[in-house]
mmCIF file of C-alpha atoms in Angstrom:
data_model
loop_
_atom_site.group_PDB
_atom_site.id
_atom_site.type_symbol
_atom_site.label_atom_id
_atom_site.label_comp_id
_atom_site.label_asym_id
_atom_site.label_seq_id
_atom_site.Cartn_x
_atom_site.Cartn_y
_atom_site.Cartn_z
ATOM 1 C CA UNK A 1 -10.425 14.489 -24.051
ATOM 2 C CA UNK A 2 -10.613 17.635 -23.080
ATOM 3 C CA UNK A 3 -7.491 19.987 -21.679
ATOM 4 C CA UNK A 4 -8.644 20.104 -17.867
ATOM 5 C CA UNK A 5 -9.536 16.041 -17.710
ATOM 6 C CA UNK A 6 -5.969 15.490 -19.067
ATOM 7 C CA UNK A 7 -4.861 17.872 -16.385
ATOM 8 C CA UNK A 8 -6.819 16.155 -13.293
ATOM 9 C CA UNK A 9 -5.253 12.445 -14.798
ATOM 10 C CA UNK A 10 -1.754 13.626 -14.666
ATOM 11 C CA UNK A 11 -2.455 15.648 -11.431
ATOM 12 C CA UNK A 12 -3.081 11.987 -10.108
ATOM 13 C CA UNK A 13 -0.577 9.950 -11.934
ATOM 14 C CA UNK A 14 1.700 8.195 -10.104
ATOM 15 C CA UNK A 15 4.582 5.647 -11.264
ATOM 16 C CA UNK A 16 4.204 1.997 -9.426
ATOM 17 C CA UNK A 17 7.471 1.078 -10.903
ATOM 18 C CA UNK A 18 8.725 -2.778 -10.578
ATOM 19 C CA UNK A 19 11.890 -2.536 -8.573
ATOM 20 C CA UNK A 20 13.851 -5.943 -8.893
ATOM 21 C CA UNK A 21 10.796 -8.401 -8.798
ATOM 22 C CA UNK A 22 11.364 -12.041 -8.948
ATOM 23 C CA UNK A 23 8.236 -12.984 -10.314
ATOM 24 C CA UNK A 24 8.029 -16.558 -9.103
ATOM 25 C CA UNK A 25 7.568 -15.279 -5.504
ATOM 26 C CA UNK A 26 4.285 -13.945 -5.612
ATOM 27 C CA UNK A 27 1.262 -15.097 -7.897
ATOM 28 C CA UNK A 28 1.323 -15.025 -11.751
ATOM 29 C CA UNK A 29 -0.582 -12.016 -13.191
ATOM 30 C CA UNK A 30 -0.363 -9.923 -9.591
ATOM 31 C CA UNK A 31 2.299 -7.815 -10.398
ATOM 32 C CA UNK A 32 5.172 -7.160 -12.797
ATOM 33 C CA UNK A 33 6.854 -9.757 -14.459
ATOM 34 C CA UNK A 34 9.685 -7.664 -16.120
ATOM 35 C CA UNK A 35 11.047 -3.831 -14.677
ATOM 36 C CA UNK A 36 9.745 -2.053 -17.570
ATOM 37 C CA UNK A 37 7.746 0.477 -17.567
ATOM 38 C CA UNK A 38 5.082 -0.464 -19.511
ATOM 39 C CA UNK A 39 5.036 -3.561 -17.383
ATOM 40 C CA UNK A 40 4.764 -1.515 -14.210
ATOM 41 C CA UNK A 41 3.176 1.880 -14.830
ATOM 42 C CA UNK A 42 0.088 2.771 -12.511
ATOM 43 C CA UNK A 43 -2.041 5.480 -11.895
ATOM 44 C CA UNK A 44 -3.401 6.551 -8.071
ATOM 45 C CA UNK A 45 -7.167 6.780 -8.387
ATOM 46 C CA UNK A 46 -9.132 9.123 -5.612
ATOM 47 C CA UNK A 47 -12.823 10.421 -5.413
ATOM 48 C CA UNK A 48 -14.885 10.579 -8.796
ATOM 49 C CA UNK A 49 -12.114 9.270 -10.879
ATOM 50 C CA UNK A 50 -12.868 5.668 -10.188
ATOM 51 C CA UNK A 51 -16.213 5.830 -12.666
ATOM 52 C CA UNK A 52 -16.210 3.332 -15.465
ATOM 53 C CA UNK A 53 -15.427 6.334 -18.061
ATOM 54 C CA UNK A 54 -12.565 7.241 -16.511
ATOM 55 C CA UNK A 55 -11.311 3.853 -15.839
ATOM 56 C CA UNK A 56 -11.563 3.545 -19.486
ATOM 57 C CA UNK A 57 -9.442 6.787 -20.500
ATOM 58 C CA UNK A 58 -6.674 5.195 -17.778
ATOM 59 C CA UNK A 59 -6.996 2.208 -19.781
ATOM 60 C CA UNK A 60 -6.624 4.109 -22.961
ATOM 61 C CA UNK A 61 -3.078 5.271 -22.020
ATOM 62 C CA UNK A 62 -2.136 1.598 -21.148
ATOM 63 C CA UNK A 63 -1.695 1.635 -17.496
ATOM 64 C CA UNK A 64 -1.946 -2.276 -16.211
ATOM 65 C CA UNK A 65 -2.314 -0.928 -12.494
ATOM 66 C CA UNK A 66 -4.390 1.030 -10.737
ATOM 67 C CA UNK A 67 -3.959 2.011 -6.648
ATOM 68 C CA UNK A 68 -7.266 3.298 -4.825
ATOM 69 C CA UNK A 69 -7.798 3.423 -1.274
ATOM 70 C CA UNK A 70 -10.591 1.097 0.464
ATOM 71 C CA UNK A 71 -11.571 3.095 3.522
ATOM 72 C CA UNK A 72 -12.189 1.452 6.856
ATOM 73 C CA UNK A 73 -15.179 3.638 8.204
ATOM 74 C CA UNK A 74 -16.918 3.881 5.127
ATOM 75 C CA UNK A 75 -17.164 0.329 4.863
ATOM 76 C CA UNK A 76 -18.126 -0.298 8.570
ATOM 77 C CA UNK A 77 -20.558 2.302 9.573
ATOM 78 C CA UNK A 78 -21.767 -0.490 12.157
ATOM 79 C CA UNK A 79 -19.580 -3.354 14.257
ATOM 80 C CA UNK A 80 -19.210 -6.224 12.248
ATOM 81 C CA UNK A 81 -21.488 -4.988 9.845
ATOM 82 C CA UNK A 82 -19.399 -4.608 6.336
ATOM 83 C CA UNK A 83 -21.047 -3.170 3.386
ATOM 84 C CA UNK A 84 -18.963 -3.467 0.027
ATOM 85 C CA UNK A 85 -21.554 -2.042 -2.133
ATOM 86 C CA UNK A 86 -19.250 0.617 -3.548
ATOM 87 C CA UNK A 87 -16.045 -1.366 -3.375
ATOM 88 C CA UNK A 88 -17.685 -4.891 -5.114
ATOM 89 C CA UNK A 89 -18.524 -1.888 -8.038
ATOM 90 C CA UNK A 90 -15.568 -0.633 -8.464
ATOM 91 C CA UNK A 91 -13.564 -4.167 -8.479
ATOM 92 C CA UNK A 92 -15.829 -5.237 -11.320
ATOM 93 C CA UNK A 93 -15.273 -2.450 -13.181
ATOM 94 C CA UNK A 94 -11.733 -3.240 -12.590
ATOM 95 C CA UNK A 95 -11.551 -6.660 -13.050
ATOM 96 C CA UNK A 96 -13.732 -5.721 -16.996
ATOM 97 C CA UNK A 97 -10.998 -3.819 -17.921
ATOM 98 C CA UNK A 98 -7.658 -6.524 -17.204
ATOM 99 C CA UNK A 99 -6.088 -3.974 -14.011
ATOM 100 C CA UNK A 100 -4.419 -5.137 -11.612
ATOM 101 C CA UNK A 101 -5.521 -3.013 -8.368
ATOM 102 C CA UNK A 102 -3.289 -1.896 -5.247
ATOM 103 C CA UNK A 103 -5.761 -1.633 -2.675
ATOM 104 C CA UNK A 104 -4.989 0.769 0.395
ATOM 105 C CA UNK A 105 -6.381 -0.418 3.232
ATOM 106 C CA UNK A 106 -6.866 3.079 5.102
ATOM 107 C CA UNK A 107 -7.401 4.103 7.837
ATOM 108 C CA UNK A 108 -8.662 4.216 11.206
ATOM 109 C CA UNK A 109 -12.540 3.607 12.002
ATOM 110 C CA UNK A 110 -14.094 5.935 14.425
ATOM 111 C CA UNK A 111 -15.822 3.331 16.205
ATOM 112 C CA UNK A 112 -12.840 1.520 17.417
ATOM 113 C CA UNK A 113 -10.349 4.663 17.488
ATOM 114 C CA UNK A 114 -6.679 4.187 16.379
ATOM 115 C CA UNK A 115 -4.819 1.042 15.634
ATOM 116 C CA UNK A 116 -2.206 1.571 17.713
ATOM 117 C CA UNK A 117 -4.245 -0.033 20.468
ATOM 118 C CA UNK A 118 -5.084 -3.533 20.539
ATOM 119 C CA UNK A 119 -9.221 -3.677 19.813
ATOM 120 C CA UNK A 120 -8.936 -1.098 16.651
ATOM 121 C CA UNK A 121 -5.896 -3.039 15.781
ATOM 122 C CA UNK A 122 -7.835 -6.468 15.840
ATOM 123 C CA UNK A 123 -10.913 -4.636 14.143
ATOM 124 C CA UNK A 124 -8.600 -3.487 11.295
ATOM 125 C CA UNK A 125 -6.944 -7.169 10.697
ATOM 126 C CA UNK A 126 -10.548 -8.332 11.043
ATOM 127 C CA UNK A 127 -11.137 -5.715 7.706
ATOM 128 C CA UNK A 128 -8.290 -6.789 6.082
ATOM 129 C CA UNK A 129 -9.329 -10.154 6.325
ATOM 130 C CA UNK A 130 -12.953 -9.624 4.858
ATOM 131 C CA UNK A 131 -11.217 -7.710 2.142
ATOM 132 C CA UNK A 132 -8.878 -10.560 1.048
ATOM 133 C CA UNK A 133 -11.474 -13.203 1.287
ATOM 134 C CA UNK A 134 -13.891 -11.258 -0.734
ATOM 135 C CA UNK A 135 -11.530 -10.305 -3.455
ATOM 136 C CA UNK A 136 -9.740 -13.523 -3.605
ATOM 137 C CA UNK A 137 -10.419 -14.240 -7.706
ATOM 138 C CA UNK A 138 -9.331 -10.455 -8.141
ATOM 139 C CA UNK A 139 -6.283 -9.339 -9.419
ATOM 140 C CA UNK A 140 -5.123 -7.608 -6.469
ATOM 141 C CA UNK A 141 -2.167 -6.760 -4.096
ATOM 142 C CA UNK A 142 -3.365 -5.598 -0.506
ATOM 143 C CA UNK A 143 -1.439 -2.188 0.956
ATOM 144 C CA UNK A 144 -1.430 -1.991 4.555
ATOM 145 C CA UNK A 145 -1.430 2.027 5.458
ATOM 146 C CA UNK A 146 0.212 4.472 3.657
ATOM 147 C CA UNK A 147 3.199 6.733 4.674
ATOM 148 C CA UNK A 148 2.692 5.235 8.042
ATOM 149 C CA UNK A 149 6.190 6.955 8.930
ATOM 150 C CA UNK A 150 4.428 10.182 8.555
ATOM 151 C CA UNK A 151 2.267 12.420 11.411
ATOM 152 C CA UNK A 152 0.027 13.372 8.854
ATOM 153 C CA UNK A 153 -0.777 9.826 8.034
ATOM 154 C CA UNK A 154 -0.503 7.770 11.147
ATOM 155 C CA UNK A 155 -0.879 10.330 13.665
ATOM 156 C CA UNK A 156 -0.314 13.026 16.343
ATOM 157 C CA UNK A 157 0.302 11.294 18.944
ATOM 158 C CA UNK A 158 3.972 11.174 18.671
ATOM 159 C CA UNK A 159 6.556 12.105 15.896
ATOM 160 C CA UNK A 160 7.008 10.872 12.781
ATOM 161 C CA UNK A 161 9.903 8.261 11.957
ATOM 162 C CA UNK A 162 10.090 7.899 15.741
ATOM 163 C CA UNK A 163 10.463 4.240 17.211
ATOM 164 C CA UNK A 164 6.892 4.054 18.507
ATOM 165 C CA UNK A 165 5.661 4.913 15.003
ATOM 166 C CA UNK A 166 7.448 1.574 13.779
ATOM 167 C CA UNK A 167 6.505 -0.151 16.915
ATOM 168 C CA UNK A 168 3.149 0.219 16.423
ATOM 169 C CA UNK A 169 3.256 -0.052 12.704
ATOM 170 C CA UNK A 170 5.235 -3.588 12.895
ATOM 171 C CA UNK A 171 2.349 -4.809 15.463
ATOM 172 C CA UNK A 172 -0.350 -3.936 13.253
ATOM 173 C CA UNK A 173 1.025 -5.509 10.326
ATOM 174 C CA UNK A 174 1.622 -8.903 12.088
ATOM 175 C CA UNK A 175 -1.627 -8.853 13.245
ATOM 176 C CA UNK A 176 -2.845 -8.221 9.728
ATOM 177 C CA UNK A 177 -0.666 -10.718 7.948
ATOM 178 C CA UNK A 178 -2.034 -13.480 10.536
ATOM 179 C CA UNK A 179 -5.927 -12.791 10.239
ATOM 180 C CA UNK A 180 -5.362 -12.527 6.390
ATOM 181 C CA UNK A 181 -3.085 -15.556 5.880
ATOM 182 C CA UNK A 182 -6.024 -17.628 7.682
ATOM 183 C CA UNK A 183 -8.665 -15.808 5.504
ATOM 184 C CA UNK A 184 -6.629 -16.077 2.004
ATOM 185 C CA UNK A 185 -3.562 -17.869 2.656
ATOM 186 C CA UNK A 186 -2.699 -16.612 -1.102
ATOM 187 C CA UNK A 187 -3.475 -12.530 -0.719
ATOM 188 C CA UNK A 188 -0.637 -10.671 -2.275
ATOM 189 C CA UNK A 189 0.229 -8.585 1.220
ATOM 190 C CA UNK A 190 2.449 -5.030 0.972
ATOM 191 C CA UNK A 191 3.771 -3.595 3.753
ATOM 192 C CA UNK A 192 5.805 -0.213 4.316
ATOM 193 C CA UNK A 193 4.556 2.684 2.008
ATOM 194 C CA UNK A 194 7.044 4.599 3.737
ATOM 195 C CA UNK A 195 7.030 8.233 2.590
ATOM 196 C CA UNK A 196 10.615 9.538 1.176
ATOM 197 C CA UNK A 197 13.920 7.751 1.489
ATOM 198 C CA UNK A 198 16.142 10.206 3.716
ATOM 199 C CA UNK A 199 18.616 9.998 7.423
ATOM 200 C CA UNK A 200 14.730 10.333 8.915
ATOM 201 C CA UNK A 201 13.207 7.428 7.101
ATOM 202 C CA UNK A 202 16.112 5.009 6.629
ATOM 203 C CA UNK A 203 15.748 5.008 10.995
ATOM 204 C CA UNK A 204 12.108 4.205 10.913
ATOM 205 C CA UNK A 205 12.418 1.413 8.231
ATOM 206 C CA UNK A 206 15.469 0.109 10.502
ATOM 207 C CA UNK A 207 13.076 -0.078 13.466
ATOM 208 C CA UNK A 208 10.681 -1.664 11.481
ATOM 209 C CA UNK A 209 13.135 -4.641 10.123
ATOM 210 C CA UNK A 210 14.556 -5.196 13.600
ATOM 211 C CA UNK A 211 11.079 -5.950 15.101
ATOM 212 C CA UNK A 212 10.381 -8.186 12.186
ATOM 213 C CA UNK A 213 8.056 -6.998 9.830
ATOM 214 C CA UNK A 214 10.085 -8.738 7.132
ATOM 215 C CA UNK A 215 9.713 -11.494 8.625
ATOM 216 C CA UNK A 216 5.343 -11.327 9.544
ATOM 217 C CA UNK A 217 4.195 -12.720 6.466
ATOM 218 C CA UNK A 218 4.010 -9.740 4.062
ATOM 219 C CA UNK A 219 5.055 -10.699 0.186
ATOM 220 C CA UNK A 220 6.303 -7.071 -0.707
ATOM 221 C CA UNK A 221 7.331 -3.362 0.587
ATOM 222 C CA UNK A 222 6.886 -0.344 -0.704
ATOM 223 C CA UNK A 223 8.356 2.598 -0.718
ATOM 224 C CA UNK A 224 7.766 6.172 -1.719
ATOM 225 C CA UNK A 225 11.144 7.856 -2.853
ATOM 226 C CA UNK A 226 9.886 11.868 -3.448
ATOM 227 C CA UNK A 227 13.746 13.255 -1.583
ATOM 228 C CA UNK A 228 14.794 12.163 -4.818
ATOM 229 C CA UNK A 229 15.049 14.899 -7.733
ATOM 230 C CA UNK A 230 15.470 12.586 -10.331
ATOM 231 C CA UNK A 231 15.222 8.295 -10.950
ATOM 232 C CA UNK A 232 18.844 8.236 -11.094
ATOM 233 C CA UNK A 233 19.425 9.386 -7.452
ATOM 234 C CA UNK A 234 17.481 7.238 -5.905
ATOM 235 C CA UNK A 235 20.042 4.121 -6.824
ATOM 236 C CA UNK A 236 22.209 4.773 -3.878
ATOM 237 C CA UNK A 237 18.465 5.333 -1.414
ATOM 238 C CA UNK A 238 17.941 1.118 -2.430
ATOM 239 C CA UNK A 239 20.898 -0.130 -1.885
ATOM 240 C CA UNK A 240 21.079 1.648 1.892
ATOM 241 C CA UNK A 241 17.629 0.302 1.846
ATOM 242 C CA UNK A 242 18.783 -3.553 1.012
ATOM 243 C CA UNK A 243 21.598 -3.564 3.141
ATOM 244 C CA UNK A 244 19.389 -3.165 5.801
ATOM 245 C CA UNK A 245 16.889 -5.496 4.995
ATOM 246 C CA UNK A 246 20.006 -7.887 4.391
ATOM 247 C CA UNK A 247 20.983 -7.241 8.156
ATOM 248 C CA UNK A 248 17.904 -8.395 9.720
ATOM 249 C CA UNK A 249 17.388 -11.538 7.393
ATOM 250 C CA UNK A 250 15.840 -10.794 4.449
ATOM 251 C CA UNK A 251 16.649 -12.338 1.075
ATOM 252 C CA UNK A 252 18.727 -9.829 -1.085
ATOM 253 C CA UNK A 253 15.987 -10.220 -3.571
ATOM 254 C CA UNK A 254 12.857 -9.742 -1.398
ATOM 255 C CA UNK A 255 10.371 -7.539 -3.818
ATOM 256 C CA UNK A 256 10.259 -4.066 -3.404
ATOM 257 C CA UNK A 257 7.813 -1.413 -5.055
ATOM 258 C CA UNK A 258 7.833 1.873 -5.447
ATOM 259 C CA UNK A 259 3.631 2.787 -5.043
ATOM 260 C CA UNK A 260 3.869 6.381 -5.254
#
């Protein structure tokens, strides 16, 4: 392998880290039955590095997870018209070599506009949907969004970790949860992906948990902690975290991941 490849895998590496699974809630096989590393070490594919030869160097280094976004407009160039071509590829290739796969489901779709408003917000569950029903003999966990607290993720139109971020968030992901649930009542669903754990973040999660989200159907959230310089500091990040998913009715030991 040369220098430069090893370069461009670490470049993409990211740690999908088990953090405090209970591995009876969710299906056997989906995700991480202990919080070891080796049990729940990923790497973020993107672009060219989804080909079967580098699938197999991932493999090579033992990763058991690999996270790879499965884009909206690329899928549905016409209404109602899906074509999986390149996704049913890449899941086989997948599924050949034992990964489990975090699929993104990103972003908007230029023919419906953003999923803040109701008919790209339908469209998008209506994605999700076809996604979890096609994939259902996959192992695979379904992300909705990612960094969806974020302007350069969600979008312009307001400010990020604002209230009508969340609000809009929590609507789409209730709308997702239903239109999967009917299409694969057992899809893996993850919900959050919130980018950093800070005073900025901690608000938009807390808007989030008051409007329900916990609550919608999801089976996990994630989280990406990068405020943190080192594992250790982000202890006291959860446990703010927990207590407020404690507050609005969650179970102490709801599953969280870290996906970045």
């Amino acid at each position: 392998m040369t220098t430069d490849k090893l370069q461009s895998i670490r470049f993409i590496l990211a740690a999908l880290l088990a953090l405090a699974f209970c591995a009876q809630q969710v299906l056997a096989g989906s995700i991480p039955e202990s919080n070891s590393v080796s049990a729940g070490c990923g790497m973020q594919l993107k672009g060219d590095y989804c080909d079967p030869a580098n699938l197999d160097m991932v493999k090579g280094l033992g990763i058991t997870f690999v996270r790879r976004g499965f884009h909206w407009q690329g899928v549905e160039e016409e209404k109602g018209i899906y074509n999986f071509t390149g996704n049913d590829i890449f899941m086989s290739n997948a599924q050949a070599r034992a990964f489990t796969v975090l699929g993104v489901i990103a972003f908007n779709n230029k023919l419906y506009g953003h999923v803040r408003t109701e008919p790209a917000r339908k469209a998008y569950a209506a994605y999700a949907a076809a996604l979890a029903a096609r994939y259902r003999d996959y192992k695979v966990m379904w992300e909705i969004w990612n960094e969806p607290n974020t302007m350069t993720f969600w979008g312009k139109h307001g400010k990020g970790n604002s209230k009508e971020y969340a609000d809009e968030y929590t609507a789409l992901v209730k709308e997702v949860a239903a239109a999967v649930r009917k299409a694969n009542p057992d899809a893996i669903l993850v919900a959050g992906s919130v980018s950093c754990l800070w005073d900025q973040s901690y608000k938009w999660m807390d808007y989030c948990f008051a409007n329900g989200i916990l609550q919608s159907g999801i089976n996990v959230w994630s989280v990406h902690p990068y405020s943190f310089k080192s594992p250790e500091d982000q202890y006291d990040g959860y446990v703010k975290m927990r207590e407020m998913m404690v507050k609005y009715g969650s179970p102490g030991n709801f599953p969280v991941i870290n996906t970045e």
